[in-house]
Amino acid sequence: MTMLAISPLTAAAFAPFGDVLQVQAAPSVMINRGNCARYSDLAGLDFSDGRAGISVFHAKPYRSPLLLDMMERHPQGSQAFIPMSDDPFLVIVAPDNDGKPGLPQVFETDGLQGVNYHRNVWHGVLTPIRGNGLFTVVDRIGSGSNLEEHWLDSAYQILF
Ligand SMILES: NC(=O)N[C@@H](O)C(=O)O
Ligand code: NI
């Protein structure tokens, strides 16, 4: 079974798939009488025929080795995962290859990062690896199906 290596999550590496939500080199503006740095407008939110909603996901942390046998995407909207703890999680994405996921890439967050998957980007399901598994999620609320799943012809293994 093919193993997938894990890379640290960076905005540059993740750019083809979405946005990294993290403190930037410089704030957009200082607010609250200089007591708070605001980093504005970090994610490309995109919802067709629906609206943005904020949900909470409570996921059980996975144990190593992880078997990656399915990837999914949301044709009608972006999806952001913002951790409610400072625990790292795995972010698994793949380019589209004629309507199927191409070679997956695996990133590990540094505990102070969230991600926003752009619309229709192949990704693995939410994958906490330790901690409380609590995440705030910003994604599309609307009618109709917004979930396309693809079961991989051959699974991958991820050690962490
Ligand atoms: N299905 C669902 O709401 N969650 C997935 O989209 C996911 O990315 O975890
Ligand atoms: Ni998803």
mmCIF file of C-alpha atoms and ligand atoms in Angstrom:
data_model
loop_
_atom_site.group_PDB
_atom_site.id
_atom_site.type_symbol
_atom_site.label_atom_id
_atom_site.label_comp_id
_atom_site.label_asym_id
_atom_site.label_seq_id
_atom_site.Cartn_x
_atom_site.Cartn_y
_atom_site.Cartn_z
ATOM 1 C CA MET A 1 0.000 0.000 0.000
ATOM 2 C CA THR A 2 1.429 3.384 -0.977
ATOM 3 C CA MET A 3 2.468 5.571 1.950
ATOM 4 C CA LEU A 4 1.817 9.306 1.873
ATOM 5 C CA ALA A 5 4.331 11.655 3.487
ATOM 6 C CA ILE A 6 3.158 14.511 5.705
ATOM 7 C CA SER A 7 4.341 18.088 5.145
ATOM 8 C CA PRO A 8 3.893 21.115 7.381
ATOM 9 C CA LEU A 9 0.945 23.225 6.244
ATOM 10 C CA THR A 10 1.976 26.445 4.533
ATOM 11 C CA ALA A 11 -0.165 28.990 2.692
ATOM 12 C CA ALA A 12 1.961 28.637 -0.435
ATOM 13 C CA ALA A 13 1.755 24.867 -0.615
ATOM 14 C CA PHE A 14 -1.979 24.885 0.131
ATOM 15 C CA ALA A 15 -2.824 27.724 -2.285
ATOM 16 C CA PRO A 16 -4.026 25.449 -5.139
ATOM 17 C CA PHE A 17 -6.578 23.934 -2.757
ATOM 18 C CA GLY A 18 -7.676 26.761 -0.481
ATOM 19 C CA ASP A 19 -6.663 29.193 2.200
ATOM 20 C CA VAL A 20 -4.740 28.819 5.465
ATOM 21 C CA LEU A 21 -6.321 30.721 8.367
ATOM 22 C CA GLN A 22 -3.518 31.963 10.589
ATOM 23 C CA VAL A 23 -1.844 35.032 12.012
ATOM 24 C CA GLN A 24 -0.172 36.938 9.180
ATOM 25 C CA ALA A 25 3.189 38.760 9.071
ATOM 26 C CA ALA A 26 1.382 42.027 9.794
ATOM 27 C CA PRO A 27 -2.173 42.754 10.951
ATOM 28 C CA SER A 28 -4.686 44.369 8.585
ATOM 29 C CA VAL A 29 -5.483 46.817 11.352
ATOM 30 C CA MET A 30 -5.069 47.221 15.095
ATOM 31 C CA ILE A 31 -8.433 47.537 16.850
ATOM 32 C CA ASN A 32 -9.862 47.835 20.355
ATOM 33 C CA ARG A 33 -7.588 50.728 21.258
ATOM 34 C CA GLY A 34 -4.541 48.816 20.076
ATOM 35 C CA ASN A 35 -5.290 45.781 22.178
ATOM 36 C CA CYS A 36 -6.184 43.482 19.309
ATOM 37 C CA ALA A 37 -4.599 42.734 15.941
ATOM 38 C CA ARG A 38 -7.164 42.035 13.221
ATOM 39 C CA TYR A 39 -6.193 39.872 10.252
ATOM 40 C CA SER A 40 -9.027 40.431 7.816
ATOM 41 C CA ASP A 41 -10.638 38.540 5.001
ATOM 42 C CA LEU A 42 -8.348 35.508 4.900
ATOM 43 C CA ALA A 43 -10.589 33.083 3.063
ATOM 44 C CA GLY A 44 -12.373 32.823 -0.260
ATOM 45 C CA LEU A 45 -15.927 31.998 0.845
ATOM 46 C CA ASP A 46 -18.119 30.785 -1.981
ATOM 47 C CA PHE A 47 -21.658 29.446 -1.703
ATOM 48 C CA SER A 48 -24.018 28.878 -4.597
ATOM 49 C CA ASP A 49 -27.782 28.740 -4.130
ATOM 50 C CA GLY A 50 -27.538 28.744 -0.373
ATOM 51 C CA ARG A 51 -26.034 30.668 2.457
ATOM 52 C CA ALA A 52 -23.023 30.507 4.755
ATOM 53 C CA GLY A 53 -23.581 28.657 8.001
ATOM 54 C CA ILE A 54 -21.461 28.166 11.086
ATOM 55 C CA SER A 55 -21.523 24.693 12.649
ATOM 56 C CA VAL A 56 -19.527 22.809 15.276
ATOM 57 C CA PHE A 57 -18.004 19.420 14.457
ATOM 58 C CA HIS A 58 -16.941 17.110 17.271
ATOM 59 C CA ALA A 59 -14.744 14.447 15.667
ATOM 60 C CA LYS A 60 -12.970 11.544 17.326
ATOM 61 C CA PRO A 61 -9.183 11.771 16.835
ATOM 62 C CA TYR A 62 -7.850 9.129 14.449
ATOM 63 C CA ARG A 63 -5.064 6.724 15.346
ATOM 64 C CA SER A 64 -2.027 5.965 13.233
ATOM 65 C CA PRO A 65 -1.803 4.402 10.665
ATOM 66 C CA LEU A 66 -4.604 6.162 8.830
ATOM 67 C CA LEU A 67 -6.144 4.421 5.844
ATOM 68 C CA LEU A 68 -7.141 6.908 3.144
ATOM 69 C CA ASP A 69 -9.692 5.140 0.960
ATOM 70 C CA MET A 70 -12.169 7.913 0.221
ATOM 71 C CA MET A 71 -12.011 11.571 -0.717
ATOM 72 C CA GLU A 72 -14.858 14.023 -1.124
ATOM 73 C CA ARG A 73 -15.681 17.452 -2.445
ATOM 74 C CA HIS A 74 -18.454 20.039 -2.197
ATOM 75 C CA PRO A 75 -19.581 21.270 -5.625
ATOM 76 C CA GLN A 76 -21.725 24.042 -4.201
ATOM 77 C CA GLY A 77 -19.465 25.702 -1.712
ATOM 78 C CA SER A 78 -16.240 26.216 0.186
ATOM 79 C CA GLN A 79 -15.709 24.629 3.607
ATOM 80 C CA ALA A 80 -13.595 26.030 6.441
ATOM 81 C CA PHE A 81 -12.366 24.145 9.503
ATOM 82 C CA ILE A 82 -11.229 26.249 12.454
ATOM 83 C CA PRO A 83 -9.958 24.254 15.446
ATOM 84 C CA MET A 84 -11.365 25.058 18.900
ATOM 85 C CA SER A 85 -8.160 23.878 20.530
ATOM 86 C CA ASP A 86 -4.469 24.211 19.735
ATOM 87 C CA ASP A 87 -4.059 20.644 18.594
ATOM 88 C CA PRO A 88 -2.743 19.819 15.118
ATOM 89 C CA PHE A 89 -4.897 17.997 12.566
ATOM 90 C CA LEU A 90 -4.240 16.450 9.174
ATOM 91 C CA VAL A 91 -5.354 18.208 6.008
ATOM 92 C CA ILE A 92 -5.583 15.855 3.036
ATOM 93 C CA VAL A 93 -6.203 17.240 -0.448
ATOM 94 C CA ALA A 94 -5.834 16.183 -4.076
ATOM 95 C CA PRO A 95 -6.015 17.833 -7.495
ATOM 96 C CA ASP A 96 -8.904 16.871 -9.765
ATOM 97 C CA ASN A 97 -7.972 14.322 -12.412
ATOM 98 C CA ASP A 98 -10.844 13.961 -14.892
ATOM 99 C CA GLY A 99 -13.453 14.013 -12.172
ATOM 100 C CA LYS A 100 -11.496 11.848 -9.729
ATOM 101 C CA PRO A 101 -8.906 12.735 -7.083
ATOM 102 C CA GLY A 102 -5.307 12.776 -8.307
ATOM 103 C CA LEU A 103 -2.319 12.050 -6.058
ATOM 104 C CA PRO A 104 -3.223 13.150 -2.527
ATOM 105 C CA GLN A 105 -1.085 15.534 -0.492
ATOM 106 C CA VAL A 106 -1.090 15.450 3.291
ATOM 107 C CA PHE A 107 -0.371 18.446 5.500
ATOM 108 C CA GLU A 108 -0.218 18.761 9.278
ATOM 109 C CA THR A 109 -1.299 21.998 10.905
ATOM 110 C CA ASP A 110 0.786 23.592 13.634
ATOM 111 C CA GLY A 111 -2.107 23.832 16.075
ATOM 112 C CA LEU A 112 -2.705 27.505 15.342
ATOM 113 C CA GLN A 113 -3.983 27.121 11.805
ATOM 114 C CA GLY A 114 -7.357 26.515 10.208
ATOM 115 C CA VAL A 115 -8.114 25.790 6.569
ATOM 116 C CA ASN A 116 -10.722 26.817 4.036
ATOM 117 C CA TYR A 117 -11.205 24.323 1.187
ATOM 118 C CA HIS A 118 -12.256 26.082 -1.999
ATOM 119 C CA ARG A 119 -15.394 24.924 -3.761
ATOM 120 C CA ASN A 120 -15.082 21.510 -5.434
ATOM 121 C CA VAL A 121 -11.637 20.710 -4.040
ATOM 122 C CA TRP A 122 -11.027 17.062 -3.238
ATOM 123 C CA HIS A 123 -10.257 16.553 0.419
ATOM 124 C CA GLY A 124 -10.211 13.925 3.130
ATOM 125 C CA VAL A 125 -12.767 14.161 5.904
ATOM 126 C CA LEU A 126 -11.960 16.154 9.005
ATOM 127 C CA THR A 127 -8.964 14.357 10.557
ATOM 128 C CA PRO A 128 -7.991 15.346 14.093
ATOM 129 C CA ILE A 129 -5.046 13.345 15.417
ATOM 130 C CA ARG A 130 -5.224 14.319 19.090
ATOM 131 C CA GLY A 131 -7.018 16.645 21.486
ATOM 132 C CA ASN A 132 -10.710 17.349 21.810
ATOM 133 C CA GLY A 133 -11.617 17.099 18.121
ATOM 134 C CA LEU A 134 -13.719 20.267 18.289
ATOM 135 C CA PHE A 135 -13.900 22.484 15.190
ATOM 136 C CA THR A 136 -15.942 25.434 14.053
ATOM 137 C CA VAL A 137 -16.992 24.858 10.450
ATOM 138 C CA VAL A 138 -18.112 27.499 7.959
ATOM 139 C CA ASP A 139 -19.773 25.961 4.927
ATOM 140 C CA ARG A 140 -22.875 26.028 2.745
ATOM 141 C CA ILE A 141 -26.321 25.639 4.206
ATOM 142 C CA GLY A 142 -28.830 24.980 1.460
ATOM 143 C CA SER A 143 -30.966 22.465 -0.349
ATOM 144 C CA GLY A 144 -29.786 19.681 -2.584
ATOM 145 C CA SER A 145 -26.680 17.582 -2.341
ATOM 146 C CA ASN A 146 -23.375 19.324 -1.724
ATOM 147 C CA LEU A 147 -21.285 16.205 -1.152
ATOM 148 C CA GLU A 148 -19.536 14.115 -3.793
ATOM 149 C CA GLU A 149 -17.591 11.129 -2.479
ATOM 150 C CA HIS A 150 -15.037 9.111 -4.437
ATOM 151 C CA TRP A 151 -13.789 5.737 -3.191
ATOM 152 C CA LEU A 152 -10.179 5.328 -4.264
ATOM 153 C CA ASP A 153 -9.208 2.380 -6.478
ATOM 154 C CA SER A 154 -6.321 1.693 -4.107
ATOM 155 C CA ALA A 155 -6.045 3.047 -0.577
ATOM 156 C CA TYR A 156 -3.098 4.963 0.858
ATOM 157 C CA GLN A 157 -1.525 4.697 4.308
ATOM 158 C CA ILE A 158 -0.544 7.704 6.423
ATOM 159 C CA LEU A 159 1.673 7.296 9.495
ATOM 160 C CA PHE A 160 1.701 10.054 12.124
HETATM 161 N N1 LIG B 1 -19.661 15.683 5.399
HETATM 162 C C1 LIG B 1 -19.293 16.662 6.194
HETATM 163 O O1 LIG B 1 -20.061 17.487 6.621
HETATM 164 N N2 LIG B 1 -17.963 16.729 6.516
HETATM 165 C C2 LIG B 1 -17.023 16.623 5.462
HETATM 166 O O2 LIG B 1 -17.417 17.526 4.447
HETATM 167 C C3 LIG B 1 -15.642 16.915 5.901
HETATM 168 O O3 LIG B 1 -14.929 17.580 5.130
HETATM 169 O O4 LIG B 1 -15.298 16.451 7.013
HETATM 170 NI NI NI B 2 -15.851 18.326 3.475
#
